[in-house]
XYZ file of C-alpha atoms in Angstrom:
721
model
C 5.710 -38.631 98.870
C 6.376 -41.307 101.406
C 4.522 -40.824 104.806
C 7.007 -41.364 107.604
C 6.046 -43.358 110.703
C 8.292 -40.997 112.702
C 5.648 -38.272 112.310
C 3.413 -40.186 114.810
C 5.828 -40.113 117.733
C 4.413 -37.949 120.544
C 7.232 -35.670 121.623
C 6.591 -32.636 123.795
C 7.857 -29.196 122.692
C 10.655 -29.441 125.122
C 11.672 -32.884 123.742
C 11.711 -31.414 120.254
C 13.926 -28.471 121.116
C 16.243 -29.966 123.673
C 19.509 -29.984 121.678
C 22.159 -27.242 122.327
C 23.065 -24.988 119.386
C 26.686 -25.873 119.076
C 28.808 -28.977 119.273
C 29.111 -32.205 117.426
C 25.461 -33.088 118.298
C 24.198 -29.517 118.462
C 21.307 -28.125 116.477
C 23.504 -26.561 113.787
C 25.524 -29.704 113.057
C 22.594 -32.131 113.434
C 20.176 -29.943 111.501
C 22.606 -29.644 108.588
C 23.353 -33.401 108.491
C 19.703 -34.373 108.709
C 18.725 -31.917 106.019
C 21.412 -33.313 103.640
C 20.208 -36.846 104.315
C 16.409 -36.113 104.383
C 15.918 -38.188 101.301
C 16.955 -41.377 103.182
C 14.539 -41.016 106.096
C 12.292 -43.719 104.657
C 15.280 -45.992 104.032
C 16.490 -45.519 107.594
C 13.016 -46.345 108.873
C 13.097 -49.587 106.877
C 16.535 -50.342 108.247
C 15.421 -50.065 111.894
C 12.134 -51.890 111.104
C 14.216 -54.805 109.628
C 16.646 -54.854 112.556
C 13.779 -54.948 115.163
C 11.785 -57.556 113.298
C 14.739 -59.784 112.784
C 15.823 -59.636 116.400
C 12.312 -60.346 117.750
C 12.007 -63.303 115.367
C 15.433 -64.519 116.433
C 14.483 -64.383 120.100
C 11.168 -66.256 119.626
C 12.694 -68.881 117.335
C 15.483 -69.446 119.857
C 12.975 -69.858 122.755
C 10.788 -72.152 120.658
C 13.828 -74.278 119.767
C 14.722 -74.666 123.502
C 11.200 -75.646 124.346
C 11.136 -78.195 121.536
C 14.293 -79.896 122.742
C 13.263 -79.798 126.444
C 9.855 -81.284 125.546
C 11.521 -84.044 123.545
C 13.928 -84.871 126.406
C 11.003 -84.807 129.035
C 8.989 -87.165 126.875
C 11.980 -89.543 126.669
C 12.480 -89.481 130.443
C 8.985 -90.886 131.205
C 8.761 -91.245 135.028
C 12.484 -91.572 135.603
C 13.565 -88.528 137.634
C 17.083 -90.058 138.176
C 18.344 -90.931 134.695
C 21.773 -91.878 133.705
C 24.090 -88.902 134.131
C 25.426 -89.291 130.609
C 21.952 -88.687 129.182
C 21.690 -85.173 130.542
C 25.297 -84.501 129.564
C 24.691 -85.576 125.996
C 21.593 -83.322 125.746
C 23.524 -80.399 127.267
C 26.023 -80.699 124.341
C 23.056 -80.452 121.950
C 21.830 -77.315 123.660
C 25.009 -75.129 123.851
C 23.245 -72.049 125.281
C 22.399 -73.872 128.463
C 24.922 -74.038 131.275
C 22.945 -76.649 133.275
C 20.263 -79.304 132.739
C 18.646 -80.727 135.810
C 15.520 -82.486 137.175
C 13.527 -81.572 140.231
C 10.728 -83.538 141.963
C 7.418 -82.066 142.981
C 8.902 -80.879 146.260
C 11.627 -78.943 144.480
C 14.621 -81.216 145.340
C 17.207 -81.658 142.524
C 17.285 -85.334 141.641
C 19.746 -85.147 138.741
C 21.962 -82.480 137.248
C 24.804 -81.864 134.861
C 26.346 -79.824 137.677
C 26.880 -82.492 140.333
C 27.215 -80.130 143.450
C 23.579 -79.159 143.009
C 22.272 -82.694 143.613
C 19.595 -82.680 146.391
C 19.597 -78.839 146.521
C 16.349 -77.045 146.961
C 17.020 -73.524 145.820
C 14.421 -72.745 143.144
C 11.962 -69.874 143.665
C 8.884 -71.356 145.115
C 6.309 -69.418 142.984
C 8.203 -70.141 139.776
C 8.438 -73.868 140.657
C 4.723 -74.027 141.425
C 3.858 -72.487 138.031
C 6.452 -74.681 136.309
C 4.861 -77.833 137.682
C 1.502 -76.754 136.132
C 2.653 -75.617 132.724
C 5.813 -74.802 130.769
C 7.376 -71.609 132.263
C 10.116 -69.346 131.252
C 11.280 -67.482 134.394
C 13.545 -64.524 134.293
C 15.695 -62.687 133.920
C 16.430 -62.986 137.732
C 19.611 -63.085 139.803
C 20.886 -66.563 140.812
C 24.352 -66.925 142.308
C 24.452 -70.495 141.188
C 24.592 -69.340 137.556
C 27.796 -67.389 138.368
C 29.311 -70.493 140.054
C 28.416 -72.925 137.292
C 30.007 -70.711 134.596
C 29.190 -69.459 131.106
C 27.692 -71.377 128.187
C 27.889 -69.835 124.699
C 28.478 -66.153 125.601
C 31.853 -64.572 126.356
C 30.083 -62.404 128.864
C 28.899 -63.898 132.158
C 27.219 -62.843 135.317
C 24.603 -64.067 137.753
C 21.530 -63.025 135.753
C 19.589 -66.143 134.726
C 16.772 -67.394 132.505
C 15.200 -70.678 133.644
C 13.049 -73.045 131.593
C 10.601 -75.241 133.514
C 9.261 -78.209 131.501
C 6.778 -80.297 133.619
C 7.068 -84.112 133.543
C 3.674 -85.772 133.630
C 2.421 -89.409 133.707
C -1.312 -89.214 132.831
C -2.757 -86.537 135.059
C 0.005 -86.748 137.657
C 2.963 -84.302 137.629
C 6.186 -85.986 138.821
C 8.476 -83.002 138.587
C 10.170 -80.628 136.170
C 12.996 -80.674 133.630
C 14.802 -77.422 134.066
C 17.308 -75.633 131.720
C 19.455 -72.858 133.017
C 20.560 -70.148 130.524
C 22.954 -67.322 131.414
C 20.982 -64.137 130.445
C 23.997 -62.806 128.439
C 23.045 -65.301 125.738
C 20.063 -63.056 124.900
C 22.366 -60.075 124.597
C 24.565 -61.938 122.099
C 21.451 -62.969 120.109
C 20.152 -59.448 119.600
C 23.536 -57.576 119.443
C 25.476 -59.753 116.880
C 28.411 -57.470 117.167
C 30.077 -58.236 113.856
C 26.825 -57.430 112.050
C 26.230 -54.056 113.650
C 25.409 -51.432 110.990
C 26.193 -48.605 113.406
C 29.224 -49.848 115.125
C 29.986 -46.846 117.276
C 26.558 -46.350 118.822
C 24.065 -48.998 117.750
C 22.496 -50.714 120.752
C 19.784 -53.282 120.844
C 18.483 -53.853 124.408
C 15.601 -55.443 126.215
C 13.501 -53.868 128.936
C 10.469 -54.792 130.998
C 7.002 -53.717 129.835
C 4.713 -55.763 132.152
C 6.113 -57.933 134.886
C 3.521 -60.441 136.010
C 5.755 -63.024 137.775
C 7.710 -60.414 139.796
C 5.656 -57.162 140.117
C 8.628 -55.499 141.868
C 10.383 -55.058 138.474
C 9.354 -51.621 137.141
C 8.510 -50.839 133.554
C 11.569 -49.687 131.643
C 14.043 -51.828 133.696
C 16.849 -53.283 131.615
C 16.606 -57.005 130.870
C 19.729 -57.503 128.751
C 23.362 -56.343 128.657
C 24.011 -53.009 127.035
C 26.890 -52.590 124.647
C 27.864 -49.533 126.735
C 28.566 -51.767 129.713
C 32.093 -52.074 128.243
C 34.497 -49.240 127.224
C 34.796 -50.384 123.666
C 31.819 -48.553 122.262
C 31.504 -45.237 124.147
C 34.910 -43.540 123.520
C 36.372 -44.773 126.793
C 33.390 -44.416 129.007
C 31.245 -47.373 130.185
C 28.352 -48.023 132.552
C 30.520 -49.723 135.194
C 32.937 -46.785 135.529
C 30.112 -44.315 134.770
C 28.847 -42.512 131.663
C 29.065 -38.791 132.415
C 26.279 -36.349 131.449
C 25.570 -32.742 132.264
C 22.861 -34.017 134.624
C 24.816 -36.696 136.482
C 26.627 -39.956 135.970
C 24.873 -43.097 134.784
C 26.398 -46.160 136.413
C 25.757 -49.857 137.201
C 27.380 -51.848 140.006
C 27.537 -55.351 138.573
C 25.474 -55.662 135.359
C 23.050 -53.744 133.211
C 20.173 -56.193 133.812
C 17.750 -55.364 136.583
C 20.004 -52.465 137.759
C 19.565 -49.849 135.001
C 16.285 -48.200 134.271
C 16.157 -46.316 130.974
C 15.401 -42.804 132.126
C 16.499 -39.416 130.854
C 19.053 -38.007 133.418
C 17.574 -34.527 132.734
C 14.051 -35.412 133.854
C 14.390 -38.701 135.781
C 11.487 -40.023 133.674
C 11.526 -42.854 131.055
C 13.259 -41.657 128.017
C 10.797 -41.020 125.135
C 11.660 -44.136 123.015
C 10.987 -46.535 125.855
C 8.044 -44.511 127.085
C 6.258 -44.381 123.712
C 6.997 -48.093 123.080
C 5.368 -49.118 126.342
C 2.469 -46.807 125.735
C 1.730 -47.784 122.073
C 3.218 -51.276 121.874
C 5.641 -50.152 119.133
C 7.385 -46.910 118.118
C 9.658 -45.646 115.366
C 11.480 -42.264 115.141
C 14.405 -41.523 112.867
C 14.127 -37.756 112.182
C 15.721 -34.694 113.585
C 16.221 -33.929 116.477
C 16.074 -37.534 117.733
C 15.239 -38.028 121.405
C 17.331 -38.238 124.598
C 18.353 -41.692 125.830
C 19.671 -42.682 129.258
C 23.134 -41.183 128.316
C 21.407 -37.857 127.430
C 22.561 -38.252 123.807
C 20.338 -37.746 120.724
C 19.316 -41.201 119.379
C 16.845 -42.592 116.877
C 15.409 -46.089 116.590
C 12.618 -48.630 116.700
C 10.883 -49.956 119.762
C 8.725 -53.113 119.894
C 6.946 -55.188 122.577
C 6.636 -58.953 122.494
C 6.291 -62.092 124.600
C 8.510 -65.168 124.493
C 6.971 -68.620 124.514
C 6.355 -69.738 128.165
C 6.991 -66.387 129.730
C 4.090 -64.614 131.524
C 5.903 -61.237 131.249
C 5.785 -58.805 128.357
C 9.119 -57.410 127.212
C 10.191 -54.477 125.036
C 13.185 -54.103 122.804
C 14.850 -50.842 121.467
C 17.028 -50.930 118.402
C 18.795 -47.578 118.501
C 21.719 -45.682 117.158
C 23.124 -42.142 117.735
C 21.628 -39.512 115.510
C 25.085 -38.187 114.729
C 26.438 -41.500 113.426
C 23.367 -42.304 111.345
C 23.313 -38.973 109.503
C 27.066 -38.499 109.349
C 27.067 -39.889 105.868
C 27.458 -37.812 102.762
C 26.368 -39.076 99.390
C 28.981 -40.085 96.771
C 27.492 -37.516 94.458
C 28.024 -34.834 97.128
C 31.613 -35.947 97.659
C 32.417 -36.196 93.903
C 30.867 -32.799 93.312
C 32.882 -31.346 96.116
C 36.140 -32.944 94.754
C 35.269 -31.798 91.306
C 34.672 -28.176 92.392
C 37.864 -28.136 94.376
C 39.814 -29.499 91.405
C 38.205 -27.020 89.069
C 38.741 -24.072 91.345
C 42.366 -25.048 91.951
C 43.086 -25.484 88.188
C 41.394 -22.245 87.312
C 43.178 -20.300 90.117
C 46.555 -21.777 89.023
C 45.865 -20.824 85.357
C 44.852 -17.354 86.308
C 47.973 -16.852 88.484
C 50.199 -18.163 85.667
C 48.636 -15.856 83.172
C 48.850 -12.848 85.373
C 52.276 -13.224 86.965
C 54.372 -15.765 84.953
C 55.147 -13.499 81.926
C 55.503 -16.543 79.702
C 54.673 -16.561 76.055
C 51.104 -17.301 75.025
C 51.954 -20.782 73.598
C 53.752 -21.696 76.876
C 50.769 -20.535 78.831
C 48.435 -22.720 76.749
C 50.795 -25.619 77.264
C 50.929 -25.043 81.010
C 47.126 -24.707 81.235
C 46.767 -27.933 79.320
C 49.189 -29.632 81.714
C 47.283 -28.134 84.667
C 43.987 -29.493 83.306
C 45.588 -32.866 82.930
C 47.006 -32.692 86.443
C 43.611 -31.573 87.744
C 41.979 -34.482 85.940
C 44.503 -36.880 87.486
C 43.946 -35.411 90.940
C 40.166 -35.575 90.485
C 40.465 -39.176 89.357
C 42.741 -40.098 92.322
C 40.761 -38.311 95.051
C 37.323 -38.876 93.562
C 36.500 -41.871 91.308
C 39.866 -43.457 92.109
C 39.177 -43.803 95.833
C 35.629 -44.832 95.135
C 36.871 -47.483 92.724
C 39.418 -48.655 95.289
C 36.702 -49.085 97.948
C 34.518 -50.888 95.447
C 37.399 -53.089 94.390
C 38.039 -54.014 98.034
C 34.448 -55.101 98.425
C 34.560 -56.873 95.067
C 37.707 -58.761 96.163
C 36.035 -59.889 99.393
C 32.835 -61.076 97.712
C 34.876 -62.708 94.895
C 37.042 -64.540 97.417
C 33.909 -65.964 99.072
C 32.195 -66.599 95.725
C 35.135 -68.490 94.175
C 34.860 -71.156 96.723
C 37.513 -70.431 99.324
C 34.717 -70.017 101.774
C 36.566 -67.959 104.325
C 33.692 -66.387 106.207
C 36.000 -65.057 108.963
C 37.121 -62.136 106.763
C 35.440 -58.771 107.000
C 35.866 -55.363 105.483
C 37.803 -53.012 107.702
C 35.084 -50.855 109.242
C 37.587 -48.158 110.333
C 38.396 -47.369 106.739
C 34.807 -47.165 105.562
C 33.596 -43.782 104.413
C 30.322 -42.242 105.498
C 28.663 -42.585 102.124
C 26.972 -45.231 99.992
C 30.118 -47.360 99.808
C 30.388 -47.319 103.600
C 26.715 -48.310 103.837
C 27.307 -51.100 101.313
C 30.487 -52.250 103.238
C 28.600 -52.362 106.509
C 25.775 -54.320 104.979
C 28.246 -56.687 103.354
C 29.837 -57.253 106.713
C 26.429 -57.816 108.213
C 25.533 -60.221 105.432
C 28.762 -62.208 105.800
C 28.374 -62.177 109.618
C 24.833 -63.574 109.246
C 26.061 -66.096 106.686
C 28.977 -67.010 108.984
C 26.583 -67.697 111.814
C 24.197 -69.664 109.531
C 26.918 -71.742 107.952
C 28.428 -72.328 111.401
C 25.170 -73.679 112.596
C 24.881 -75.792 109.414
C 28.344 -77.170 110.152
C 27.304 -77.977 113.719
C 24.081 -79.568 112.375
C 26.073 -81.591 109.857
C 28.449 -82.846 112.576
C 25.442 -83.716 114.761
C 23.752 -85.417 111.769
C 26.821 -87.401 111.007
C 27.108 -88.637 114.646
C 23.342 -89.286 114.769
C 23.543 -91.148 111.468
C 26.399 -93.260 112.776
C 24.331 -94.071 115.804
C 21.359 -94.860 113.618
C 23.427 -97.189 111.473
C 24.573 -98.989 114.647
C 21.101 -99.158 115.921
C 19.826 -100.315 112.562
C 22.384 -103.090 112.565
C 21.329 -104.128 116.072
C 17.635 -103.854 115.025
C 18.373 -106.034 112.047
C 19.942 -108.742 114.220
C 17.203 -108.471 116.729
C 14.601 -108.648 114.020
C 16.137 -111.834 112.679
C 16.181 -113.326 116.174
C 12.585 -112.266 116.675
C 11.618 -113.778 113.290
C 13.219 -117.094 114.177
C 11.516 -117.122 117.622
C 8.164 -116.249 116.064
C 8.598 -118.974 113.441
C 9.455 -121.534 116.154
C 6.481 -120.395 118.092
C 4.326 -120.698 115.039
C 5.340 -124.304 114.513
C 4.551 -125.144 118.152
C 1.239 -123.311 117.921
C 0.356 -125.289 114.766
C 1.095 -128.532 116.529
C -0.863 -127.370 119.560
C -3.796 -126.454 117.267
C -3.859 -129.932 115.859
C -3.834 -131.458 119.322
C -6.530 -129.104 120.564
C -8.659 -129.816 117.419
C -8.319 -133.602 118.052
C -9.212 -133.051 121.686
C -12.233 -130.993 120.578
C -13.469 -133.747 118.300
C -13.060 -136.380 121.045
C -14.884 -134.076 123.499
C -17.725 -133.761 121.004
C -18.040 -137.586 120.755
C -17.943 -137.911 124.520
C -20.616 -135.269 124.767
C -22.827 -137.071 122.347
C -22.421 -140.396 124.187
C -23.107 -138.771 127.556
C -26.239 -137.098 126.139
C -27.517 -140.548 125.124
C -26.637 -142.077 128.593
C -28.361 -139.131 130.329
C -31.435 -139.546 128.117
C -31.698 -143.337 128.848
C -31.177 -142.682 132.587
C -33.854 -139.973 132.468
C -36.335 -142.518 130.791
C -35.553 -145.193 133.384
C -35.959 -142.740 136.220
C -39.295 -141.731 134.841
C -40.340 -145.466 134.671
C -39.258 -146.089 138.250
C -40.843 -142.883 139.447
C -44.173 -143.874 137.839
C -43.978 -147.486 139.279
C -43.144 -146.088 142.725
C -46.024 -143.701 142.564
C -48.416 -146.697 141.570
C -47.124 -148.818 144.522
C -47.627 -145.805 146.837
C -51.102 -145.366 145.590
C -51.973 -149.066 146.018
C -50.479 -149.081 149.563
C -52.351 -145.860 150.391
C -55.620 -147.435 149.149
C -54.959 -150.660 151.140
C -54.126 -148.658 154.245
C -57.362 -146.833 153.770
C -59.318 -150.129 153.419
C -57.629 -151.491 156.578
C -58.384 -148.378 158.505
C -62.005 -148.643 157.345
C -62.029 -152.309 158.662
C -60.551 -151.082 161.890
C -63.441 -148.579 162.181
C -66.009 -151.388 161.559
C -64.198 -153.594 164.186
C -64.838 -150.790 166.648
C -68.528 -150.806 165.755
C -68.531 -154.677 166.252
C -66.987 -154.168 169.672
C -69.663 -151.710 170.556
C -72.405 -154.351 169.395
C -70.583 -157.119 171.413
C -70.636 -154.869 174.412
C -74.339 -154.209 173.887
C -74.914 -158.068 173.617
C -72.923 -158.511 176.799
C -75.037 -155.940 178.601
C -78.262 -157.648 177.275
C -76.897 -161.027 178.400
C -76.195 -159.713 181.856
C -79.696 -158.205 182.060
C -81.140 -161.522 180.788
C -79.174 -163.468 183.326
C -80.458 -161.216 186.046
C -84.039 -161.635 184.746
C -83.684 -165.433 184.582
C -82.367 -165.472 188.100
C -85.282 -163.418 189.327
C -87.743 -165.677 187.400
C -86.172 -168.791 189.072
C -86.575 -167.272 192.488
C -90.181 -166.302 191.782
C -90.817 -169.885 190.388
C -89.395 -171.425 193.551
C -91.819 -169.313 195.559
C -94.661 -170.548 193.335
C -94.002 -174.180 194.135
C -95.368 -176.678 191.708
C -97.110 -174.073 189.735
C -93.854 -172.372 188.943
C -91.799 -175.459 188.222
C -92.161 -175.161 184.424
C -91.444 -171.471 184.505
C -88.306 -172.341 186.515
C -87.219 -174.761 183.833
C -87.674 -172.018 181.259
C -85.870 -169.479 183.413
C -83.023 -172.006 183.736
C -82.844 -172.460 180.004
C -82.868 -168.715 179.487
C -80.136 -168.433 181.992
C -78.043 -171.080 180.243
C -78.654 -169.305 176.985
C -77.608 -166.034 178.537
C -74.390 -167.555 179.821
C -73.677 -169.092 176.429
C -74.356 -165.786 174.740
C -72.071 -163.976 177.226
C -69.391 -166.543 176.607
C -69.848 -166.154 172.785
C -69.705 -162.281 173.121
C -66.593 -162.551 175.174
C -65.015 -164.779 172.566
C -66.113 -162.387 169.842
C -64.574 -159.435 171.760
C -61.267 -161.232 172.167
C -61.181 -162.092 168.503
C -62.062 -158.505 167.595
C -59.318 -157.220 169.939
C -56.787 -159.538 168.192
C -58.061 -158.476 164.802
C -57.753 -154.764 165.706
C -54.165 -155.338 166.867
C -53.300 -157.109 163.593
C -55.074 -154.311 161.672
C -53.080 -151.681 163.466
C -49.857 -153.527 162.724
C -50.843 -153.740 159.045
C -51.653 -149.986 158.964
C -48.338 -149.139 160.543
C -46.525 -151.446 158.177
C -48.318 -149.826 155.254
C -47.519 -146.299 156.472
C -43.771 -147.330 156.820
C -43.971 -148.663 153.319
C -45.432 -145.380 152.040
C -42.643 -143.493 153.850
C -40.021 -145.774 152.427
C -41.544 -145.316 148.942
C -41.484 -141.527 149.480
C -37.888 -141.653 150.697
C -36.888 -143.740 147.722
C -38.564 -141.276 145.380
C -36.681 -138.414 147.008
C -33.438 -140.247 146.699
C -34.157 -141.026 143.090
C -35.007 -137.439 142.422
C -31.799 -136.251 144.167
C -29.765 -138.735 142.160
C -31.470 -137.413 139.019
C -30.714 -133.794 140.076
C -27.106 -134.735 140.721
C -27.003 -136.436 137.310
C -28.445 -133.261 135.798
C -25.849 -131.108 137.638
C -23.148 -133.443 136.425
C -24.586 -133.200 132.902
C -24.597 -129.380 133.061
C -20.942 -129.331 134.449
C -19.945 -131.593 131.593
C -21.736 -129.280 129.143
C -19.848 -126.256 130.596
C -16.611 -128.252 130.235
C -17.471 -128.938 126.638
C -18.245 -125.256 126.138
C -14.817 -124.350 127.623
C -13.138 -126.811 125.348
C -15.017 -125.356 122.462
C -13.947 -121.801 123.478
C -10.445 -122.984 123.921
C -10.472 -124.402 120.452
C -11.839 -121.048 119.104
C -9.299 -119.018 121.066
C -6.522 -121.304 119.882
C -7.606 -120.729 116.291
C -7.541 -116.985 117.005
C -4.106 -117.205 118.612
C -2.933 -119.138 115.630
C -4.174 -116.386 113.358
C -2.475 -113.770 115.622
C 0.836 -115.659 115.600
C 0.632 -115.905 111.829
C 0.029 -112.150 111.697
C 2.963 -111.594 114.056
C 5.113 -113.826 111.814
C 3.999 -111.706 108.800
C 4.646 -108.484 110.714
C 8.069 -109.772 111.722
C 8.872 -110.456 108.178
C 7.704 -106.938 107.162
C 9.625 -105.485 110.076
C 12.756 -107.223 108.838
C 12.173 -105.766 105.462
C 11.546 -102.301 106.969
C 14.830 -102.629 108.926
C 16.584 -103.453 105.732
C 15.041 -100.436 104.047
C 16.003 -98.323 107.063
C 19.487 -99.574 106.997
C 19.749 -98.769 103.251
C 18.252 -95.302 103.970
C 20.782 -94.754 106.680
C 23.526 -95.741 104.318
C 22.210 -93.213 101.800
C 22.004 -90.555 104.575
C 25.593 -91.397 105.536
C 26.686 -90.779 101.971
C 24.694 -87.548 101.928
C 26.112 -86.472 105.246
C 29.626 -87.119 103.914
C 28.848 -85.018 100.831
C 27.430 -82.307 103.116
C 30.556 -82.352 105.256
C 32.690 -82.131 102.201
C 30.689 -79.109 101.102
C 30.679 -77.314 104.473
C 34.391 -78.107 104.888
C 35.040 -75.599 102.177
C 33.906 -72.829 104.560
C 36.118 -71.397 107.219
C 33.873 -69.867 109.834
C 34.500 -67.938 113.035
C 35.147 -69.928 116.173
C 31.951 -70.831 118.091
C 31.856 -70.940 121.845
C 29.428 -73.762 121.663
C 31.962 -75.939 119.901
C 34.561 -75.196 122.502
C 32.133 -76.014 125.290
C 31.027 -79.142 123.542
C 34.582 -80.275 123.136
């Protein structure tokens, strides 16, 4: 036996026994219907599981698709926050669910928008903008009067409730601003409702509610985030949420829209109704059994609840996929209906035969004949009201499927849901309608995609043609450049060879000059040494002259003393008379000798003084010569150093010429590679053009194929037109 997930729902005793006894949704009617259909509990669970899973995947795929396109556009914008207005408009046509595409800078000022009146506006929520500048952010739903002013996108419903996509635009580590996409929130309602595909048309409602609001903590858990089907009078037997849905515990009403106004509570308790409560508590919930649970209209419902998170949104949402208990289990099996028709026919024929036999008074043969006719009439009635009607309903479905299968492709047609019975044929009819509706939407999107692909392919062909022309021009320019570079390489190679010869000749000149300099330097050093030795000898002679002067001075002193002694001796001889006459002669001679000696010493001193003066001049001259030799050596060394510096400069120049030659060879190789790449690019462009031609043929075939289908009008196409 299948274990039902519904058994795990935590309902209080009061919530399990809350139905009244009588009425269309009372205990008697609902208990009988659920007991008759107890065998389909597992199937109903699978139905609601599939509905919820499909809707969640649809929402997440939709959000991921919006992010992908916004990211692509943001990457193409680069650092341009004021692009051509036509660029945003063209992207808005590719994203039909958006009512506005715009750019804001880091301060929140609108720099470009598909809705011109919003240029330079600064009306985005500060906290959302701050988060959106840091990372992709999906903000909402929230109320924005601008959404109401701008108008609807792809939904026929429209109000001020908004979803806003923030895609940051970065250059390196710097954030320039945000690319923002405005989506009227009713688009989400259309995604999860898919009216033509509703299995439970009278009561089925798929709606979103808040589970954990992180961006705006003021939004309570259980608050509606999407439009309810019961906001309009179509689905609730004349009552709607704007005029008020009446219950025994009060009227449930919204002022402007379901989103953010309605909180899904049970009017009887004021608390969250059990489906929403258990979904928030457990993360998911499923209950399809008797007696159902009370929703915000205080009507018994069953369904599936899930929680999920959309890409880029910090909030966690919940979704309930519900239907009224009465509508789900209103069905009666075909076997039950056929058996009932058969029993009614059999009872009617038997009663008629009994009455004829008791009260007609006809002969026995006539009675047999009449009873036979009654059996035939009963069989005809059973056939008409039983299998006949069943066959007619099946034939209607077969005709619809055959019409689509035979290739007419009219996906607008549906089975009339008002004529569907509450049995297996009705279930099949509703699923057929749901399948066709899903196929209608899918083929419609394929048709849109084929149109976009055809336009894109035409643009690609045009760009390929332009690229081919440009590639040819580039190839010609590169070839001309290659010719010039080859000529330049020849000239640079010749200059390099000439520079090498010049370097070799200069090396030889520098070597010879270095040898001569060494010879001159050695000769100058020899002369300096000789002069220094001569100066030393002269200075030694000058020293000896000084000693001679000292000796001459001593002689002069002795001569003076001798002269004085001779004079004294002459005086003493004169006193002696004749006895001292001879001594006087000697004294006179001594005196004469002393005078001659003094005269000779004076002459020697004068000559020595002259010789010393000449010696000093010779020494000074020799010192000047040494200094001149030293100065000449320094000048020679400086000239040699300048020659060495010049030689090094010339060597660097030759190195530069060598590097220039090497770089020129490398540039030549690069230009040859560019020439080859240009040729390959031309071949690639030709391949791309041929591929584009093949894609164009394929796109034409695809358009011929999709042209066979006649799909429902799409709001996006109207808005795009």
